[in-house]
XYZ file of C-alpha atoms in Angstrom:
615
model
C 48.547 -22.956 34.678
C 49.830 -20.584 37.398
C 53.179 -20.483 35.556
C 51.369 -19.464 32.343
C 49.602 -16.553 34.028
C 52.836 -15.554 35.716
C 54.559 -15.521 32.287
C 51.740 -13.416 30.788
C 51.982 -10.958 33.661
C 55.714 -10.700 33.229
C 55.442 -10.007 29.465
C 52.576 -7.553 30.019
C 54.741 -5.586 32.375
C 57.608 -5.444 29.883
C 55.256 -4.561 27.018
C 53.839 -1.681 29.065
C 57.317 -0.567 29.949
C 58.447 -0.777 26.278
C 55.357 1.141 25.099
C 55.947 3.785 27.712
C 59.582 4.155 26.661
C 58.653 4.480 22.967
C 55.831 6.918 23.623
C 57.784 9.070 26.052
C 59.965 10.901 23.451
C 56.903 11.742 21.327
C 54.973 12.989 24.312
C 57.993 14.941 25.520
C 58.533 16.605 22.125
C 54.874 17.611 21.948
C 55.023 18.795 25.525
C 58.220 20.823 24.930
C 56.692 22.465 21.834
C 53.561 23.475 23.718
C 55.616 24.748 26.659
C 57.814 26.830 24.327
C 54.710 28.320 22.711
C 53.243 29.154 26.106
C 56.531 30.632 27.293
C 56.800 32.765 24.144
C 53.270 34.063 24.753
C 54.318 34.997 28.292
C 57.403 36.800 26.958
C 55.433 38.659 24.277
C 52.851 39.809 26.793
C 55.596 40.862 29.210
C 57.435 42.735 26.424
C 54.300 44.682 25.461
C 53.504 45.456 29.073
C 57.052 46.543 29.886
C 57.440 48.794 26.825
C 54.070 50.328 27.658
C 55.323 51.066 31.179
C 58.516 52.619 29.783
C 56.441 54.759 27.419
C 54.173 55.853 30.275
C 57.190 56.760 32.438
C 58.775 58.699 29.559
C 55.465 60.500 28.989
C 55.257 61.362 32.686
C 58.861 62.602 32.569
C 57.987 64.693 29.496
C 54.923 66.229 31.177
C 56.636 67.046 34.459
C 59.784 68.399 32.811
C 57.744 70.496 30.407
C 55.602 71.784 33.284
C 58.763 72.851 35.085
C 60.087 74.531 31.941
C 56.817 76.402 31.405
C 56.817 77.468 35.043
C 60.356 78.801 34.651
C 59.230 81.189 31.893
C 56.564 82.842 34.054
C 58.801 84.996 36.304
C 60.111 88.144 34.578
C 63.672 87.329 35.713
C 64.593 85.282 32.646
C 63.046 87.701 30.136
C 64.952 90.569 31.780
C 68.143 88.526 31.746
C 67.762 87.878 28.008
C 67.092 91.567 27.327
C 69.473 93.288 29.724
C 71.732 90.600 31.159
C 71.953 89.533 34.816
C 75.280 89.003 36.638
C 73.509 86.889 39.310
C 71.684 84.660 36.842
C 73.745 81.538 37.570
C 73.125 81.880 41.298
C 69.392 82.217 40.682
C 69.335 79.097 38.528
C 71.317 77.191 41.145
C 68.877 78.433 43.784
C 65.889 77.189 41.746
C 67.366 73.708 41.363
C 68.269 73.631 45.043
C 64.678 74.517 45.944
C 63.388 71.794 43.636
C 65.737 69.259 45.216
C 64.838 70.319 48.760
C 61.088 70.870 48.505
C 59.950 68.515 45.729
C 60.596 65.023 44.400
C 62.559 66.415 41.420
C 66.127 65.767 42.620
C 68.163 65.624 39.421
C 66.951 68.670 37.495
C 69.256 71.173 35.785
C 68.193 74.543 34.330
C 69.878 76.471 31.531
C 69.029 79.805 29.898
C 69.992 80.044 26.210
C 69.743 83.186 24.059
C 68.301 83.410 20.554
C 71.698 82.614 18.991
C 72.101 79.351 20.918
C 74.643 80.762 23.397
C 74.348 79.528 26.999
C 73.896 82.518 29.316
C 73.951 80.510 32.543
C 73.721 76.947 33.846
C 72.483 75.872 37.259
C 75.081 73.141 37.648
C 78.194 75.037 36.645
C 79.513 78.561 36.250
C 80.487 77.899 32.641
C 78.672 80.155 30.134
C 79.067 81.897 26.779
C 79.531 78.744 24.676
C 77.516 78.173 21.521
C 75.455 74.982 21.853
C 74.127 74.664 18.310
C 77.023 72.485 17.038
C 76.296 69.776 19.674
C 72.585 70.342 20.328
C 70.445 69.814 17.221
C 67.342 70.496 19.316
C 68.583 73.999 20.158
C 69.346 74.664 16.484
C 65.804 73.478 15.657
C 64.358 75.769 18.325
C 66.183 78.819 16.854
C 64.934 77.964 13.396
C 61.358 77.364 14.578
C 60.637 78.567 18.156
C 58.229 76.152 19.854
C 58.051 73.800 22.819
C 60.377 70.857 22.292
C 60.567 67.697 24.409
C 63.169 65.142 23.519
C 65.997 62.970 24.643
C 69.388 64.444 23.940
C 73.043 63.567 24.397
C 75.314 66.310 25.680
C 78.775 66.382 27.159
C 77.631 64.788 30.413
C 74.900 62.253 29.784
C 71.772 61.143 28.022
C 69.079 63.371 29.472
C 65.504 64.368 28.852
C 65.231 67.976 27.845
C 62.233 70.259 27.690
C 62.742 73.629 26.014
C 60.237 76.466 26.111
C 60.779 79.647 24.023
C 60.668 83.092 25.647
C 59.229 86.058 23.697
C 59.210 89.774 24.412
C 56.044 91.855 24.553
C 56.093 92.128 20.750
C 56.314 88.321 20.337
C 59.927 88.492 19.220
C 61.956 85.386 20.068
C 64.502 86.173 22.818
C 65.797 82.759 23.773
C 64.715 79.669 25.660
C 64.576 77.945 29.047
C 66.196 74.518 28.842
C 65.135 72.161 31.686
C 67.240 69.025 31.798
C 66.251 65.972 33.877
C 68.114 62.726 34.349
C 66.857 59.351 33.166
C 67.716 57.670 36.489
C 64.279 58.452 37.918
C 62.710 56.471 35.039
C 65.164 53.637 35.699
C 64.345 53.596 39.423
C 60.570 53.793 38.848
C 60.752 50.952 36.328
C 62.747 48.856 38.791
C 60.183 49.435 41.540
C 57.198 48.749 39.251
C 58.459 45.726 37.339
C 61.462 44.508 39.371
C 63.798 44.643 36.363
C 67.349 45.838 35.866
C 68.143 48.312 33.105
C 71.193 49.161 31.018
C 70.681 52.280 28.875
C 73.094 52.276 25.915
C 73.928 55.479 24.015
C 75.022 55.097 20.382
C 78.793 55.010 19.933
C 78.630 57.938 17.489
C 78.298 60.181 20.569
C 81.527 58.851 22.114
C 83.649 61.920 21.296
C 80.879 64.270 22.394
C 80.651 62.742 25.902
C 83.748 64.461 27.238
C 82.476 64.570 30.834
C 80.456 61.340 30.930
C 78.510 61.245 34.185
C 78.658 57.481 34.859
C 82.079 56.970 33.261
C 80.974 53.545 31.948
C 81.478 52.500 28.311
C 81.112 49.186 26.504
C 83.054 49.309 23.229
C 82.336 53.065 22.915
C 78.643 52.593 23.746
C 77.969 54.808 26.773
C 76.103 53.287 29.757
C 73.846 56.201 30.687
C 72.048 55.039 33.849
C 73.947 55.251 37.139
C 72.216 52.166 38.608
C 73.477 49.790 35.910
C 75.271 47.042 37.829
C 78.523 45.341 36.910
C 76.833 41.909 36.406
C 74.276 43.498 34.048
C 76.998 45.291 32.075
C 78.978 42.036 31.922
C 75.923 40.219 30.556
C 75.558 42.836 27.784
C 79.247 42.389 26.947
C 78.806 38.611 26.680
C 75.776 38.994 24.465
C 77.417 41.674 22.312
C 76.779 45.356 22.904
C 76.183 46.213 19.239
C 73.810 43.285 18.873
C 71.909 44.414 21.990
C 71.810 48.035 20.772
C 70.306 47.134 17.395
C 67.982 44.353 18.563
C 64.232 44.956 18.640
C 61.776 43.009 20.777
C 62.894 40.401 23.264
C 65.520 37.696 23.510
C 66.494 35.015 26.022
C 70.131 34.938 27.018
C 72.119 33.513 29.922
C 69.079 32.987 32.175
C 67.575 36.441 31.500
C 64.795 37.826 29.352
C 66.229 40.844 27.543
C 63.758 43.458 26.229
C 64.869 46.508 24.231
C 63.176 49.822 23.510
C 64.848 52.245 21.076
C 65.105 56.002 21.712
C 65.439 58.302 18.681
C 66.562 61.896 18.275
C 64.522 64.698 16.658
C 65.409 63.471 13.179
C 64.332 59.917 13.933
C 67.872 58.529 14.070
C 68.642 55.923 16.768
C 70.188 57.676 19.757
C 69.972 55.100 22.536
C 68.486 51.732 23.436
C 66.827 50.966 26.745
C 67.789 47.387 27.611
C 65.886 45.692 30.462
C 66.959 42.442 32.110
C 64.739 40.132 34.132
C 65.787 36.707 35.481
C 63.776 33.883 33.971
C 63.259 32.327 37.384
C 61.239 35.381 38.454
C 58.478 34.685 35.905
C 55.358 32.887 37.077
C 54.688 31.344 33.637
C 50.952 30.995 34.181
C 50.322 29.823 30.595
C 53.146 27.328 30.901
C 51.592 25.930 34.048
C 48.238 25.659 32.278
C 49.920 23.716 29.483
C 51.586 21.481 31.998
C 48.239 20.838 33.657
C 46.743 19.844 30.301
C 49.488 17.344 29.666
C 49.164 16.055 33.194
C 45.478 15.399 32.570
C 46.238 13.756 29.212
C 48.819 11.410 30.651
C 47.191 10.933 34.058
C 45.514 7.656 33.226
C 48.712 6.066 31.901
C 50.741 7.341 34.821
C 48.165 6.161 37.357
C 48.024 2.740 35.744
C 51.780 2.458 35.803
C 51.933 3.649 39.386
C 49.224 1.162 40.352
C 51.129 -1.762 38.811
C 54.391 -0.663 40.384
C 52.664 -0.141 43.706
C 51.225 -3.650 43.585
C 54.688 -5.067 42.937
C 56.485 -3.081 45.603
C 53.766 -2.488 48.166
C 55.059 -4.909 50.701
C 58.624 -3.690 50.402
C 57.583 -0.047 50.662
C 55.426 -0.791 53.680
C 58.345 -2.398 55.425
C 60.635 0.508 54.575
C 58.087 3.059 55.815
C 57.615 1.140 59.041
C 61.376 0.969 59.556
C 61.736 4.664 58.759
C 58.962 5.619 61.188
C 60.547 3.723 64.054
C 63.987 5.110 63.177
C 62.686 8.689 63.349
C 60.694 7.886 66.464
C 63.668 6.292 68.163
C 66.299 8.912 67.239
C 64.283 11.963 68.315
C 66.065 14.215 70.792
C 62.789 14.676 72.719
C 61.059 12.122 74.910
C 58.300 10.567 72.801
C 55.882 7.823 73.816
C 52.451 6.471 72.924
C 49.903 5.669 75.621
C 46.379 4.313 75.823
C 45.729 6.372 78.990
C 46.322 3.292 81.127
C 49.900 2.451 80.273
C 52.744 3.371 77.930
C 52.788 1.212 74.799
C 55.856 2.534 72.961
C 58.686 4.770 74.130
C 61.714 6.001 72.219
C 65.376 5.714 73.097
C 65.478 9.198 74.676
C 62.813 8.075 77.178
C 65.121 5.398 78.547
C 68.189 7.637 78.371
C 66.416 9.971 80.784
C 64.766 7.294 82.951
C 68.049 5.427 82.916
C 67.181 2.857 85.575
C 64.736 1.134 83.202
C 65.506 -0.913 80.114
C 61.983 -1.180 78.701
C 58.366 -0.135 79.237
C 57.558 -3.212 81.346
C 60.296 -2.329 83.861
C 59.027 1.260 84.033
C 55.474 0.107 84.788
C 56.705 -2.149 87.539
C 57.640 1.039 89.421
C 55.114 3.599 88.066
C 51.625 3.243 86.667
C 51.813 6.675 85.051
C 54.582 9.151 84.322
C 52.450 11.753 86.145
C 53.493 10.093 89.408
C 56.850 11.804 88.887
C 55.272 15.263 88.430
C 56.186 17.824 91.108
C 52.779 19.308 92.111
C 53.703 23.001 91.926
C 51.603 25.921 90.706
C 52.037 26.520 86.976
C 52.970 22.899 86.215
C 50.952 19.852 85.171
C 49.482 17.576 87.825
C 47.638 14.270 87.508
C 44.328 16.134 87.343
C 43.963 19.656 85.989
C 40.644 21.352 86.855
C 39.077 17.922 87.328
C 40.376 16.633 83.952
C 42.996 13.924 83.538
C 46.211 15.608 82.416
C 46.310 13.759 79.060
C 42.875 15.037 78.123
C 43.607 18.504 79.492
C 46.677 18.926 77.270
C 44.870 17.552 74.196
C 41.845 19.825 74.748
C 44.015 22.929 75.275
C 46.425 22.728 72.333
C 46.599 26.519 72.079
C 48.269 26.752 75.504
C 51.798 25.864 76.547
C 51.986 23.125 79.164
C 54.930 22.478 81.451
C 55.746 19.565 83.717
C 58.323 19.510 86.492
C 59.758 16.026 87.015
C 62.024 15.098 89.910
C 64.537 12.427 88.928
C 67.711 11.463 90.762
C 67.056 14.258 93.314
C 67.044 16.916 90.619
C 64.148 18.858 89.120
C 63.730 18.931 85.329
C 61.294 21.119 83.407
C 59.629 19.816 80.241
C 57.425 21.421 77.599
C 54.653 18.886 77.060
C 52.538 18.346 73.938
C 49.946 15.617 73.486
C 48.061 14.603 70.345
C 45.054 12.339 70.015
C 46.015 9.739 67.390
C 43.021 7.452 67.811
C 42.115 7.846 64.125
C 45.367 6.085 63.225
C 45.766 3.424 65.881
C 42.321 2.886 67.335
C 40.472 4.505 70.206
C 41.969 6.332 73.187
C 45.537 6.500 71.951
C 47.681 9.573 72.646
C 51.190 10.480 71.550
C 53.158 12.589 74.029
C 56.206 14.689 73.221
C 58.272 16.085 76.106
C 61.041 18.617 75.395
C 63.619 19.227 78.106
C 63.774 23.022 78.654
C 65.460 22.913 82.061
C 68.492 24.933 80.969
C 66.318 27.472 79.149
C 64.163 27.973 82.249
C 67.216 28.381 84.461
C 68.584 30.971 82.035
C 65.206 32.728 82.012
C 65.137 32.818 85.832
C 68.689 34.166 85.894
C 67.756 36.841 83.361
C 64.689 37.847 85.366
C 66.928 38.088 88.457
C 69.421 40.324 86.638
C 66.672 42.678 85.465
C 65.832 43.717 89.051
C 69.173 43.150 90.827
C 72.424 45.070 90.835
C 75.126 42.866 89.367
C 77.902 44.171 91.655
C 76.232 44.173 95.070
C 73.472 41.621 94.593
C 70.789 43.898 96.067
C 67.885 45.298 94.072
C 68.672 47.902 91.409
C 67.241 51.245 90.303
C 64.715 49.568 87.998
C 63.248 47.640 90.911
C 63.364 50.765 93.074
C 61.280 52.732 90.556
C 58.726 49.935 90.249
C 58.520 49.602 94.029
C 57.913 53.324 94.564
C 55.258 53.402 91.821
C 53.452 50.582 93.609
C 53.759 52.463 96.907
C 52.243 55.569 95.335
C 49.380 53.521 93.934
C 48.584 51.672 97.188
C 49.492 54.533 99.646
C 50.478 52.314 102.597
C 50.414 54.073 105.983
C 52.847 54.230 107.594
C 55.701 53.948 105.108
C 59.247 55.289 105.457
C 62.314 55.369 103.276
C 65.985 55.784 104.172
C 68.108 57.432 101.493
C 71.869 57.074 102.021
C 75.197 57.224 100.275
C 78.817 56.432 101.115
C 80.788 59.434 102.401
C 83.779 60.581 100.378
C 83.395 57.670 97.978
C 85.234 59.463 95.169
C 88.257 59.799 97.445
C 88.160 56.038 98.059
C 88.242 55.411 94.297
C 90.979 57.972 93.708
C 93.187 56.861 96.607
C 92.618 53.083 96.577
C 91.384 52.284 93.098
C 88.030 51.224 91.684
C 88.425 47.626 92.825
C 88.537 48.816 96.422
C 85.590 51.126 95.704
C 83.605 48.138 94.446
C 84.545 46.172 97.558
C 83.284 49.024 99.773
C 79.949 49.081 97.910
C 79.562 45.302 98.244
C 80.277 45.321 101.989
C 77.940 48.279 102.603
C 75.186 46.556 100.623
C 75.619 43.248 102.448
C 75.693 45.021 105.822
C 72.406 46.794 105.042
C 70.888 43.566 103.733
C 71.831 41.739 106.944
C 69.912 44.306 109.020
C 66.681 44.161 106.989
C 63.451 42.968 108.527
C 61.146 40.519 106.737
C 59.377 43.104 104.516
C 62.185 45.651 104.151
C 63.932 46.118 100.807
C 67.320 47.664 99.961
C 68.186 48.985 96.484
C 71.292 50.442 94.915
C 69.871 53.509 93.157
C 73.088 55.165 91.975
C 76.858 54.862 92.076
C 77.250 54.980 95.874
C 73.620 55.703 96.718
C 71.269 53.211 98.369
C 67.649 53.308 99.456
C 65.975 51.193 102.140
C 62.173 50.863 101.969
C 60.482 50.362 105.341
C 56.773 49.429 105.067
C 54.562 49.559 108.192
C 57.160 51.749 109.915
C 56.644 55.059 111.725
C 59.232 57.830 111.408
C 60.568 57.297 114.947
C 61.201 53.595 114.258
C 62.773 54.444 110.912
C 65.214 56.793 112.681
C 66.246 53.980 115.035
C 66.790 51.619 112.087
C 68.742 54.266 110.182
C 71.015 54.848 113.163
C 71.557 51.103 113.345
C 72.606 51.086 109.659
C 74.979 53.981 110.263
C 76.654 52.315 113.233
C 76.984 48.958 111.473
C 78.687 50.504 108.452
C 80.966 52.612 110.643
C 82.084 49.386 112.364
C 83.129 47.777 109.072
C 86.804 46.805 108.822
C 87.397 47.128 105.093
C 90.734 45.976 103.698
C 91.695 44.416 107.050
C 90.873 47.582 108.960
C 93.037 49.890 106.831
C 89.993 51.690 105.423
C 87.097 53.131 107.415
C 83.718 53.741 105.811
C 80.858 55.967 106.915
C 77.483 56.786 105.414
C 75.119 59.752 105.554
C 71.393 58.996 105.801
C 68.178 60.900 105.142
C 64.895 59.569 106.513
C 61.453 60.502 105.236
C 57.911 59.294 105.913
C 55.266 59.183 103.178
C 52.653 61.911 103.652
C 49.103 61.952 102.328
C 49.868 64.704 99.799
C 53.190 63.247 98.644
C 53.720 62.543 94.965
C 56.471 60.276 93.699
C 58.599 63.300 92.846
C 57.991 65.147 96.115
C 58.641 62.018 98.196
C 61.902 61.409 96.380
C 62.956 65.074 96.685
C 62.259 65.115 100.414
C 64.416 62.012 100.914
C 67.180 63.560 98.824
C 66.865 66.812 100.818
C 67.223 64.924 104.105
C 70.327 63.171 102.773
C 71.770 66.494 101.640
C 71.119 67.930 105.110
C 73.015 65.015 106.691
C 75.996 65.747 104.468
C 75.777 69.466 105.221
C 75.805 68.756 108.943
C 79.120 66.935 108.714
C 78.301 63.471 107.257
C 78.166 60.168 109.146
C 74.797 61.128 110.612
C 71.041 60.703 110.189
C 68.661 63.547 109.287
C 64.931 63.665 108.601
C 62.608 65.782 106.471
C 59.054 66.365 107.713
C 57.989 68.954 105.202
C 56.252 68.664 101.833
């Protein structure tokens, strides 16, 4: 009987598997169809939205360009120029465009004044004038035939641009000519890129190829001019692969080479195709919300079958998977580079390999507990580090309760101190009550580096005494606390430049080191010496009257004078200024008085001590 049920179970499994295999292609085909429909809806919505944005940007360009053109007709300068001529007209136009570029956001605007016959009187961007524009500018010919405001895209010798023309009339309403304001399409391209995160390639019809004698971008694809300066080489290459003529004539959207390609045609005044705005957006940048909704629906539809299959497979492989997971957990646990162990607060239950690599005199947890009941017995009880009890709380509980803080433990092992970053997590919900996992990261080297860095911040690297940064902080503290008495000795090495010039900078450095060490050797418990400049030092003397400071300064002077630098071949002397802090002293006045005393010592012949009692 058991064999019969086993046989039934085996066949049931294979029948389910066979049914799943047969049903899968049908489900997949239905799923793929629904996903394609959802994706097409996304693309159609995106196409409509993008073309609407392009139309809005073109409308904004039209309004702003026309507003500029209308504004240009207000001053009498242009009307006078059309009636009487103006030799400085080109300079004025160039000045207007420069002002627009400097003071407004309109950076790529050109201005041209054209007379009633279509002859260019002046251009802001070039000194060329006197040429008849009607053969190449249908819009200008239309303006002459019927004077009115005209806004349109146009192709000239340089580029595809947006032009706004406003007629100028005399006092008797006779047509004199027009102001032609020309703006580049790159601002539309840039705005579209910022709004929709798309790339654009603007293609001008190849029938304009001969007309574009001074093409601004210099880029052509099979005689189709690439009008926008920001068109990238990869985008141009994609258009070439797709086929430039196919892209120019296409309407709507298409998917090609991982991109959604959307086109928007631009026509001239007569309605003929002039250019095509081609936008490119990577497919992987779409969110495909409708596609995800479709996927969710199919997930719900197939959830029961999938869950049933998973349940049967889980029943068959549960034991094997459990064993693999257990093995994987212990492998990760054991190969961690940090010390990791699990404790029940009384003893360590599990410890990884790194634990025994550090505590290398023990082979297992039992050997460790023969010597120590708790790892906290190895903690060095210093301020700022963990101890057995922290504020009356056992250290395990303290770390668990204060997860938002960083906890450090100093452990002495083999006569050396190690610093660990300690984290502890209560895992009682997984393994029972009162279990804690502890992770200890060795940061000894990082802490040593940090201490060294902190030392370098306030110490002079050459001499080893405190530096100017420390000196400034010290004096600020003195000014805040106003100790009385307080004196300072300001000194520098006499003729130090001559030492450098005659004996070299290495010898100069050696002199500074020996002077600094000599001063340091004469300091009392609370005195401080700082190197505050190249050869300048300052000695701070707290709780010292001026008379005592003079005695100490004289002692410094004599000690330095007795130095035998370079085996006695070089003698060194110092000049010293002594000053005592007065009640009305500020930081600046105190420093100036010390500097004045030092200057006096140098004036009096160097190698001497002088004081300054004045404010």
